[in-house]
JSON list of C-alpha atoms in Angstrom, two decimals:
[
{"chain": "S", "resi": 1, "resn": "MET", "atom": "CA", "xyz": [0.00, 0.00, 0.00]},
{"chain": "S", "resi": 2, "resn": "THR", "atom": "CA", "xyz": [2.81, 2.42, 0.89]},
{"chain": "S", "resi": 3, "resn": "GLU", "atom": "CA", "xyz": [4.42, 1.71, -2.48]},
{"chain": "S", "resi": 4, "resn": "LEU", "atom": "CA", "xyz": [1.18, 2.63, -4.26]},
{"chain": "S", "resi": 5, "resn": "ILE", "atom": "CA", "xyz": [0.88, 5.89, -2.32]},
{"chain": "S", "resi": 6, "resn": "GLY", "atom": "CA", "xyz": [4.52, 6.73, -3.14]},
{"chain": "S", "resi": 7, "resn": "GLU", "atom": "CA", "xyz": [3.95, 6.12, -6.86]},
{"chain": "S", "resi": 8, "resn": "HIS", "atom": "CA", "xyz": [0.80, 8.22, -6.79]},
{"chain": "S", "resi": 9, "resn": "GLN", "atom": "CA", "xyz": [2.73, 11.06, -5.16]},
{"chain": "S", "resi": 10, "resn": "ARG", "atom": "CA", "xyz": [5.49, 10.85, -7.80]},
{"chain": "S", "resi": 11, "resn": "ILE", "atom": "CA", "xyz": [2.93, 11.02, -10.59]},
{"chain": "S", "resi": 12, "resn": "THR", "atom": "CA", "xyz": [1.20, 13.96, -8.90]},
{"chain": "S", "resi": 13, "resn": "ASP", "atom": "CA", "xyz": [4.51, 15.80, -8.44]},
{"chain": "S", "resi": 14, "resn": "ARG", "atom": "CA", "xyz": [5.47, 15.28, -12.10]},
{"chain": "S", "resi": 15, "resn": "THR", "atom": "CA", "xyz": [2.04, 16.44, -13.28]},
{"chain": "S", "resi": 16, "resn": "GLU", "atom": "CA", "xyz": [2.19, 19.55, -11.10]},
{"chain": "S", "resi": 17, "resn": "ALA", "atom": "CA", "xyz": [5.71, 20.36, -12.32]},
{"chain": "S", "resi": 18, "resn": "HIS", "atom": "CA", "xyz": [4.52, 20.00, -15.92]},
{"chain": "S", "resi": 19, "resn": "VAL", "atom": "CA", "xyz": [1.53, 22.32, -15.31]},
{"chain": "S", "resi": 20, "resn": "ILE", "atom": "CA", "xyz": [3.75, 24.97, -13.72]},
{"chain": "S", "resi": 21, "resn": "ASN", "atom": "CA", "xyz": [6.45, 24.75, -16.42]},
{"chain": "S", "resi": 22, "resn": "THR", "atom": "CA", "xyz": [3.82, 24.99, -19.15]},
{"chain": "S", "resi": 23, "resn": "ALA", "atom": "CA", "xyz": [2.35, 28.10, -17.52]},
{"chain": "S", "resi": 24, "resn": "ARG", "atom": "CA", "xyz": [5.81, 29.69, -17.30]},
{"chain": "S", "resi": 25, "resn": "ASN", "atom": "CA", "xyz": [6.46, 28.96, -20.97]},
{"chain": "S", "resi": 26, "resn": "ASP", "atom": "CA", "xyz": [3.05, 30.29, -21.99]},
{"chain": "S", "resi": 27, "resn": "ALA", "atom": "CA", "xyz": [3.65, 33.48, -20.00]},
{"chain": "S", "resi": 28, "resn": "ALA", "atom": "CA", "xyz": [7.07, 34.04, -21.57]},
{"chain": "S", "resi": 29, "resn": "TYR", "atom": "CA", "xyz": [5.66, 33.46, -25.05]},
{"chain": "S", "resi": 30, "resn": "ALA", "atom": "CA", "xyz": [2.71, 35.79, -24.45]},
{"chain": "S", "resi": 31, "resn": "LEU", "atom": "CA", "xyz": [4.96, 38.56, -23.16]},
{"chain": "S", "resi": 32, "resn": "THR", "atom": "CA", "xyz": [7.24, 38.20, -26.19]},
{"chain": "S", "resi": 33, "resn": "MET", "atom": "CA", "xyz": [4.28, 38.29, -28.56]},
{"chain": "S", "resi": 34, "resn": "SER", "atom": "CA", "xyz": [2.75, 41.31, -26.81]},
{"chain": "S", "resi": 35, "resn": "GLN", "atom": "CA", "xyz": [5.85, 43.31, -27.76]},
{"chain": "S", "resi": 36, "resn": "ARG", "atom": "CA", "xyz": [5.54, 42.57, -31.47]},
{"chain": "S", "resi": 37, "resn": "PRO", "atom": "CA", "xyz": [3.56, 45.23, -33.35]},
{"chain": "S", "resi": 38, "resn": "GLU", "atom": "CA", "xyz": [2.61, 42.79, -36.13]},
{"chain": "S", "resi": 39, "resn": "VAL", "atom": "CA", "xyz": [0.66, 40.54, -33.76]},
{"chain": "S", "resi": 40, "resn": "SER", "atom": "CA", "xyz": [-3.06, 40.89, -34.37]},
{"chain": "S", "resi": 41, "resn": "ARG", "atom": "CA", "xyz": [-5.69, 41.51, -31.75]},
{"chain": "S", "resi": 42, "resn": "ASP", "atom": "CA", "xyz": [-7.11, 38.07, -32.54]},
{"chain": "S", "resi": 43, "resn": "GLU", "atom": "CA", "xyz": [-3.76, 36.44, -31.77]},
{"chain": "S", "resi": 44, "resn": "LEU", "atom": "CA", "xyz": [-3.49, 38.38, -28.52]},
{"chain": "S", "resi": 45, "resn": "CYS", "atom": "CA", "xyz": [-6.99, 37.32, -27.52]},
{"chain": "S", "resi": 46, "resn": "ARG", "atom": "CA", "xyz": [-6.05, 33.66, -28.10]},
{"chain": "S", "resi": 47, "resn": "LEU", "atom": "CA", "xyz": [-2.91, 34.17, -25.99]},
{"chain": "S", "resi": 48, "resn": "VAL", "atom": "CA", "xyz": [-4.95, 35.71, -23.17]},
{"chain": "S", "resi": 49, "resn": "ALA", "atom": "CA", "xyz": [-7.34, 32.76, -23.27]},
{"chain": "S", "resi": 50, "resn": "LYS", "atom": "CA", "xyz": [-4.39, 30.35, -23.13]},
{"chain": "S", "resi": 51, "resn": "LEU", "atom": "CA", "xyz": [-2.89, 32.28, -20.21]},
{"chain": "S", "resi": 52, "resn": "ALA", "atom": "CA", "xyz": [-6.22, 32.24, -18.38]},
{"chain": "S", "resi": 53, "resn": "GLY", "atom": "CA", "xyz": [-6.25, 28.46, -18.70]},
{"chain": "S", "resi": 54, "resn": "ALA", "atom": "CA", "xyz": [-2.67, 28.25, -17.43]},
{"chain": "S", "resi": 55, "resn": "VAL", "atom": "CA", "xyz": [-3.50, 30.47, -14.45]},
{"chain": "S", "resi": 56, "resn": "ARG", "atom": "CA", "xyz": [-6.53, 28.31, -13.68]},
{"chain": "S", "resi": 57, "resn": "ASP", "atom": "CA", "xyz": [-4.37, 25.18, -13.79]},
{"chain": "S", "resi": 58, "resn": "VAL", "atom": "CA", "xyz": [-1.67, 26.68, -11.56]},
{"chain": "S", "resi": 59, "resn": "ALA", "atom": "CA", "xyz": [-4.33, 27.89, -9.13]},
{"chain": "S", "resi": 60, "resn": "SER", "atom": "CA", "xyz": [-5.66, 24.32, -8.95]},
{"chain": "S", "resi": 61, "resn": "VAL", "atom": "CA", "xyz": [-2.17, 23.05, -8.16]},
{"chain": "S", "resi": 62, "resn": "ALA", "atom": "CA", "xyz": [-1.79, 25.70, -5.45]},
{"chain": "S", "resi": 63, "resn": "ASP", "atom": "CA", "xyz": [-5.18, 24.80, -3.98]},
{"chain": "S", "resi": 64, "resn": "MET", "atom": "CA", "xyz": [-4.28, 21.12, -3.90]},
{"chain": "S", "resi": 65, "resn": "ARG", "atom": "CA", "xyz": [-1.02, 21.97, -2.16]},
{"chain": "S", "resi": 66, "resn": "GLY", "atom": "CA", "xyz": [-2.78, 24.30, 0.28]},
{"chain": "S", "resi": 67, "resn": "GLU", "atom": "CA", "xyz": [-0.93, 27.35, -1.01]},
{"chain": "S", "resi": 68, "resn": "ARG", "atom": "CA", "xyz": [-2.45, 30.66, -1.96]},
{"chain": "S", "resi": 69, "resn": "LEU", "atom": "CA", "xyz": [-1.75, 32.92, -4.91]},
{"chain": "S", "resi": 70, "resn": "ASN", "atom": "CA", "xyz": [-1.68, 36.15, -2.92]},
{"chain": "S", "resi": 71, "resn": "SER", "atom": "CA", "xyz": [2.08, 36.17, -2.46]},
{"chain": "S", "resi": 72, "resn": "PRO", "atom": "CA", "xyz": [4.18, 39.17, -3.58]},
{"chain": "S", "resi": 73, "resn": "ALA", "atom": "CA", "xyz": [5.45, 37.14, -6.56]},
{"chain": "S", "resi": 74, "resn": "ALA", "atom": "CA", "xyz": [1.91, 36.36, -7.73]},
{"chain": "S", "resi": 75, "resn": "ARG", "atom": "CA", "xyz": [0.89, 40.01, -7.38]},
{"chain": "S", "resi": 76, "resn": "ALA", "atom": "CA", "xyz": [3.98, 41.11, -9.34]},
{"chain": "S", "resi": 77, "resn": "LEU", "atom": "CA", "xyz": [3.11, 38.67, -12.13]},
{"chain": "S", "resi": 78, "resn": "GLU", "atom": "CA", "xyz": [-0.45, 39.96, -12.24]},
{"chain": "S", "resi": 79, "resn": "GLU", "atom": "CA", "xyz": [0.76, 43.57, -12.44]},
{"chain": "S", "resi": 80, "resn": "ALA", "atom": "CA", "xyz": [3.26, 42.71, -15.21]},
{"chain": "S", "resi": 81, "resn": "LEU", "atom": "CA", "xyz": [0.57, 40.98, -17.26]},
{"chain": "S", "resi": 82, "resn": "ARG", "atom": "CA", "xyz": [-1.82, 43.87, -16.79]},
{"chain": "S", "resi": 83, "resn": "ALA", "atom": "CA", "xyz": [0.86, 46.36, -17.83]},
{"chain": "S", "resi": 84, "resn": "ALA", "atom": "CA", "xyz": [1.82, 44.32, -20.90]},
{"chain": "S", "resi": 85, "resn": "LEU", "atom": "CA", "xyz": [-1.77, 43.87, -22.01]},
{"chain": "S", "resi": 86, "resn": "GLY", "atom": "CA", "xyz": [-2.59, 47.51, -21.28]},
{"chain": "S", "resi": 87, "resn": "GLN", "atom": "CA", "xyz": [0.00, 48.62, -23.83]},
{"chain": "S", "resi": 88, "resn": "ARG", "atom": "CA", "xyz": [-2.32, 47.55, -26.66]}
]
């Protein structure tokens, strides 16, 4: 039984790491694209939708881990995204 719980935890940890890394990559890509004048509003809207999904997934991971997204780092990320999107 302990072995099964350990394997479940390893799978959970890998899944959570994947979700967080994907969100980081999506955020970096979106910020890069937001700086390109040739990117259309449609493309930006799709990026925002993708980011919203990534934020939802990361929030789920944080909830499962009992963490909250009101840390200074989370607020800084929110402000950076708002500033980048407000430039358009």
